[in-house]
Amino acid sequence: YAEKNDLFALYERMIQDVVVTQPLDPLEHMINFLHKGNDDVPQIFILGPPATGKASIGRSISKESGVKVIDSSELLAVDIEAVKAAREAIAAENDIPGDTLGALMKERVSKKDCTDNGWMLIGYPKTRDQALALQRHGIFAKHILFLESPDMVLIERYMGKRVDPDTGDIYHLTFEPPESPDVTRRLKPIENQTEK
């Protein structure tokens, strides 16, 4: 009966949620957990060095599964206090502080599109501090994709990237050129793009 009705998996997810969130009243928290809708949705981190194809793979997964892709620009579009600290870090070319990223992610993954369809975070966490902060905020990936490629391939892929200044779309001169000659003429190298 328990296997047929997937009770063991439900119990495991519920206990994991209690351990992660550490509520003051665990029993009430478990009851609320059971009243929640579908809790078994994809939660994915896609990680790897620049130019490994994280965004391309993320878009493909999202297109096929309906999982919500969360990127840093979307996180920074929310009007909460944590965004100021994140923008300041990015402006100073630093990593987003872990607790700031955790607060932003907790806010974002609690929205209906993520709770119904799951979420995918591309390129984060970048540091140990960010990973630990996400854990402190109860953000755990069920799946982690780590992409690797030889350095020479990464350099070739990175140096061939171009951006359309009108749309913000990213293309590659060799691997993913635009179909329209007009778009090709508009393409610009990505800012601060070097082999270093």
mmCIF file of N, CA and C in Angstrom, residues 11-73:
data_model
loop_
_atom_site.group_PDB
_atom_site.id
_atom_site.type_symbol
_atom_site.label_atom_id
_atom_site.label_comp_id
_atom_site.label_asym_id
_atom_site.label_seq_id
_atom_site.Cartn_x
_atom_site.Cartn_y
_atom_site.Cartn_z
ATOM 1 N N TYR A 11 6.926 10.924 2.634
ATOM 2 C CA TYR A 11 7.454 11.036 3.992
ATOM 3 C C TYR A 11 8.883 11.577 3.958
ATOM 4 N N GLU A 12 9.696 11.069 3.037
ATOM 5 C CA GLU A 12 11.080 11.532 2.918
ATOM 6 C C GLU A 12 11.131 13.036 2.603
ATOM 7 N N ARG A 13 10.319 13.480 1.642
ATOM 8 C CA ARG A 13 10.295 14.904 1.289
ATOM 9 C C ARG A 13 9.814 15.763 2.451
ATOM 10 N N MET A 14 8.818 15.270 3.189
ATOM 11 C CA MET A 14 8.271 16.029 4.299
ATOM 12 C C MET A 14 9.307 16.159 5.425
ATOM 13 N N ILE A 15 9.982 15.070 5.762
ATOM 14 C CA ILE A 15 10.998 15.120 6.819
ATOM 15 C C ILE A 15 12.164 16.006 6.383
ATOM 16 N N GLN A 16 12.562 15.897 5.127
ATOM 17 C CA GLN A 16 13.641 16.760 4.611
ATOM 18 C C GLN A 16 13.241 18.223 4.757
ATOM 19 N N ASP A 17 12.003 18.550 4.433
ATOM 20 C CA ASP A 17 11.534 19.926 4.539
ATOM 21 C C ASP A 17 11.556 20.401 5.996
ATOM 22 N N VAL A 18 11.177 19.547 6.913
ATOM 23 C CA VAL A 18 11.182 19.912 8.344
ATOM 24 C C VAL A 18 12.612 20.139 8.822
ATOM 25 N N VAL A 19 13.530 19.259 8.437
ATOM 26 C CA VAL A 19 14.922 19.386 8.866
ATOM 27 C C VAL A 19 15.557 20.655 8.302
ATOM 28 N N VAL A 20 15.244 20.971 7.048
ATOM 29 C CA VAL A 20 15.832 22.148 6.403
ATOM 30 C C VAL A 20 15.269 23.434 6.990
ATOM 31 N N THR A 21 13.948 23.515 7.121
ATOM 32 C CA THR A 21 13.334 24.768 7.562
ATOM 33 C C THR A 21 13.355 24.931 9.086
ATOM 34 N N GLN A 22 13.448 23.846 9.826
ATOM 35 C CA GLN A 22 13.508 23.866 11.291
ATOM 36 C C GLN A 22 12.431 24.769 11.906
ATOM 37 N N PRO A 23 11.156 24.445 11.663
ATOM 38 C CA PRO A 23 10.078 25.295 12.184
ATOM 39 C C PRO A 23 9.954 25.164 13.704
ATOM 40 N N LEU A 24 9.344 26.180 14.325
ATOM 41 C CA LEU A 24 9.119 26.142 15.772
ATOM 42 C C LEU A 24 8.133 25.030 16.141
ATOM 43 N N ASP A 25 7.125 24.819 15.298
ATOM 44 C CA ASP A 25 6.135 23.771 15.538
ATOM 45 C C ASP A 25 6.198 22.761 14.385
ATOM 46 N N PRO A 26 6.999 21.698 14.519
ATOM 47 C CA PRO A 26 7.174 20.745 13.420
ATOM 48 C C PRO A 26 5.872 20.058 12.996
ATOM 49 N N LEU A 27 5.016 19.748 13.945
ATOM 50 C CA LEU A 27 3.771 19.066 13.610
ATOM 51 C C LEU A 27 2.882 19.944 12.724
ATOM 52 N N GLU A 28 2.722 21.194 13.112
ATOM 53 C CA GLU A 28 1.915 22.121 12.305
ATOM 54 C C GLU A 28 2.551 22.305 10.920
ATOM 55 N N HIS A 29 3.875 22.371 10.889
ATOM 56 C CA HIS A 29 4.581 22.512 9.615
ATOM 57 C C HIS A 29 4.312 21.306 8.707
ATOM 58 N N MET A 30 4.322 20.093 9.279
ATOM 59 C CA MET A 30 4.065 18.887 8.471
ATOM 60 C C MET A 30 2.627 18.875 7.955
ATOM 61 N N ILE A 31 1.703 19.322 8.777
ATOM 62 C CA ILE A 31 0.309 19.388 8.328
ATOM 63 C C ILE A 31 0.185 20.365 7.166
ATOM 64 N N ASN A 32 0.815 21.527 7.286
ATOM 65 C CA ASN A 32 0.793 22.506 6.189
ATOM 66 C C ASN A 32 1.465 21.949 4.943
ATOM 67 N N PHE A 33 2.540 21.193 5.136
ATOM 68 C CA PHE A 33 3.242 20.570 4.017
ATOM 69 C C PHE A 33 2.300 19.642 3.256
ATOM 70 N N LEU A 34 1.510 18.867 3.991
ATOM 71 C CA LEU A 34 0.585 17.925 3.348
ATOM 72 C C LEU A 34 -0.550 18.652 2.636
ATOM 73 N N HIS A 35 -0.903 19.849 3.087
ATOM 74 C CA HIS A 35 -1.963 20.628 2.436
ATOM 75 C C HIS A 35 -1.462 21.334 1.176
ATOM 76 N N LYS A 36 -0.150 21.465 1.094
ATOM 77 C CA LYS A 36 0.437 22.100 -0.082
ATOM 78 C C LYS A 36 0.128 21.259 -1.315
ATOM 79 N N GLY A 37 0.198 21.877 -2.467
ATOM 80 C CA GLY A 37 0.001 21.141 -3.711
ATOM 81 C C GLY A 37 1.179 20.217 -3.974
ATOM 82 N N ASN A 38 1.545 20.088 -5.194
ATOM 83 C CA ASN A 38 2.635 19.216 -5.627
ATOM 84 C C ASN A 38 3.970 19.749 -5.114
ATOM 85 N N ASP A 39 4.627 18.959 -4.272
ATOM 86 C CA ASP A 39 5.933 19.374 -3.766
ATOM 87 C C ASP A 39 7.069 18.676 -4.504
ATOM 88 N N ASP A 40 6.720 17.736 -5.366
ATOM 89 C CA ASP A 40 7.738 16.952 -6.055
ATOM 90 C C ASP A 40 7.976 17.521 -7.453
ATOM 91 N N VAL A 41 8.502 18.743 -7.489
ATOM 92 C CA VAL A 41 8.785 19.403 -8.764
ATOM 93 C C VAL A 41 10.300 19.516 -8.938
ATOM 94 N N PRO A 42 10.765 19.640 -10.183
ATOM 95 C CA PRO A 42 12.206 19.755 -10.410
ATOM 96 C C PRO A 42 12.801 20.994 -9.728
ATOM 97 N N GLN A 43 13.960 20.810 -9.146
ATOM 98 C CA GLN A 43 14.731 21.900 -8.535
ATOM 99 C C GLN A 43 16.169 21.654 -8.977
ATOM 100 N N ILE A 44 16.656 22.483 -9.904
ATOM 101 C CA ILE A 44 17.890 22.178 -10.627
ATOM 102 C C ILE A 44 18.880 23.325 -10.549
ATOM 103 N N PHE A 45 20.152 22.999 -10.324
ATOM 104 C CA PHE A 45 21.263 23.936 -10.501
ATOM 105 C C PHE A 45 22.021 23.478 -11.749
ATOM 106 N N ILE A 46 22.322 24.418 -12.655
ATOM 107 C CA ILE A 46 23.211 24.116 -13.776
ATOM 108 C C ILE A 46 24.467 24.950 -13.562
ATOM 109 N N LEU A 47 25.598 24.250 -13.390
ATOM 110 C CA LEU A 47 26.857 24.895 -13.048
ATOM 111 C C LEU A 47 27.938 24.544 -14.063
ATOM 112 N N GLY A 48 28.981 25.353 -14.079
ATOM 113 C CA GLY A 48 30.132 25.080 -14.937
ATOM 114 C C GLY A 48 30.809 26.376 -15.314
ATOM 115 N N PRO A 49 31.997 26.264 -15.927
ATOM 116 C CA PRO A 49 32.716 27.472 -16.329
ATOM 117 C C PRO A 49 31.983 28.219 -17.441
ATOM 118 N N PRO A 50 32.390 29.470 -17.700
ATOM 119 C CA PRO A 50 31.769 30.222 -18.793
ATOM 120 C C PRO A 50 31.902 29.469 -20.118
ATOM 121 N N ALA A 51 30.892 29.591 -20.957
ATOM 122 C CA ALA A 51 30.873 29.062 -22.328
ATOM 123 C C ALA A 51 30.706 27.551 -22.402
ATOM 124 N N THR A 52 30.242 26.904 -21.334
ATOM 125 C CA THR A 52 29.992 25.471 -21.418
ATOM 126 C C THR A 52 28.600 25.173 -21.957
ATOM 127 N N GLY A 53 27.770 26.185 -22.108
ATOM 128 C CA GLY A 53 26.434 25.970 -22.659
ATOM 129 C C GLY A 53 25.350 25.875 -21.599
ATOM 130 N N LYS A 54 25.599 26.429 -20.416
ATOM 131 C CA LYS A 54 24.623 26.351 -19.327
ATOM 132 C C LYS A 54 23.269 26.949 -19.739
ATOM 133 N N ALA A 55 23.309 28.142 -20.309
ATOM 134 C CA ALA A 55 22.047 28.811 -20.678
ATOM 135 C C ALA A 55 21.329 28.060 -21.798
ATOM 136 N N SER A 56 22.071 27.577 -22.776
ATOM 137 C CA SER A 56 21.453 26.832 -23.889
ATOM 138 C C SER A 56 20.791 25.555 -23.388
ATOM 139 N N ILE A 57 21.489 24.818 -22.538
ATOM 140 C CA ILE A 57 20.922 23.584 -21.993
ATOM 141 C C ILE A 57 19.730 23.906 -21.103
ATOM 142 N N GLY A 58 19.851 24.969 -20.311
ATOM 143 C CA GLY A 58 18.736 25.380 -19.463
ATOM 144 C C GLY A 58 17.492 25.719 -20.264
ATOM 145 N N ARG A 59 17.676 26.459 -21.361
ATOM 146 C CA ARG A 59 16.528 26.792 -22.222
ATOM 147 C C ARG A 59 15.895 25.526 -22.803
ATOM 148 N N SER A 60 16.717 24.566 -23.208
ATOM 149 C CA SER A 60 16.192 23.316 -23.767
ATOM 150 C C SER A 60 15.386 22.543 -22.731
ATOM 151 N N ILE A 61 15.933 22.439 -21.523
ATOM 152 C CA ILE A 61 15.226 21.728 -20.454
ATOM 153 C C ILE A 61 13.907 22.429 -20.142
ATOM 154 N N SER A 62 13.950 23.744 -20.066
ATOM 155 C CA SER A 62 12.747 24.514 -19.757
ATOM 156 C C SER A 62 11.685 24.344 -20.842
ATOM 157 N N LYS A 63 12.126 24.375 -22.080
ATOM 158 C CA LYS A 63 11.188 24.237 -23.207
ATOM 159 C C LYS A 63 10.493 22.872 -23.180
ATOM 160 N N GLU A 64 11.252 21.838 -22.852
ATOM 161 C CA GLU A 64 10.698 20.480 -22.843
ATOM 162 C C GLU A 64 9.849 20.191 -21.607
ATOM 163 N N SER A 65 10.218 20.769 -20.465
ATOM 164 C CA SER A 65 9.579 20.374 -19.204
ATOM 165 C C SER A 65 8.686 21.429 -18.572
ATOM 166 N N GLY A 66 8.846 22.684 -18.973
ATOM 167 C CA GLY A 66 8.067 23.758 -18.357
ATOM 168 C C GLY A 66 8.671 24.285 -17.066
ATOM 169 N N VAL A 67 9.858 23.805 -16.699
ATOM 170 C CA VAL A 67 10.546 24.281 -15.496
ATOM 171 C C VAL A 67 10.902 25.756 -15.684
ATOM 172 N N LYS A 68 10.716 26.559 -14.646
ATOM 173 C CA LYS A 68 11.007 27.994 -14.705
ATOM 174 C C LYS A 68 12.505 28.236 -14.566
ATOM 175 N N VAL A 69 13.103 28.893 -15.558
ATOM 176 C CA VAL A 69 14.511 29.273 -15.491
ATOM 177 C C VAL A 69 14.611 30.579 -14.711
ATOM 178 N N ILE A 70 15.460 30.583 -13.694
ATOM 179 C CA ILE A 70 15.678 31.787 -12.900
ATOM 180 C C ILE A 70 17.095 32.262 -13.174
ATOM 181 N N ASP A 71 17.210 33.488 -13.666
ATOM 182 C CA ASP A 71 18.551 34.033 -13.888
ATOM 183 C C ASP A 71 18.745 35.279 -13.029
ATOM 184 N N SER A 72 19.978 35.742 -12.982
ATOM 185 C CA SER A 72 20.291 36.854 -12.076
ATOM 186 C C SER A 72 19.525 38.118 -12.449
ATOM 187 N N SER A 73 19.279 38.354 -13.736
ATOM 188 C CA SER A 73 18.555 39.576 -14.117
ATOM 189 C C SER A 73 17.132 39.552 -13.568
#
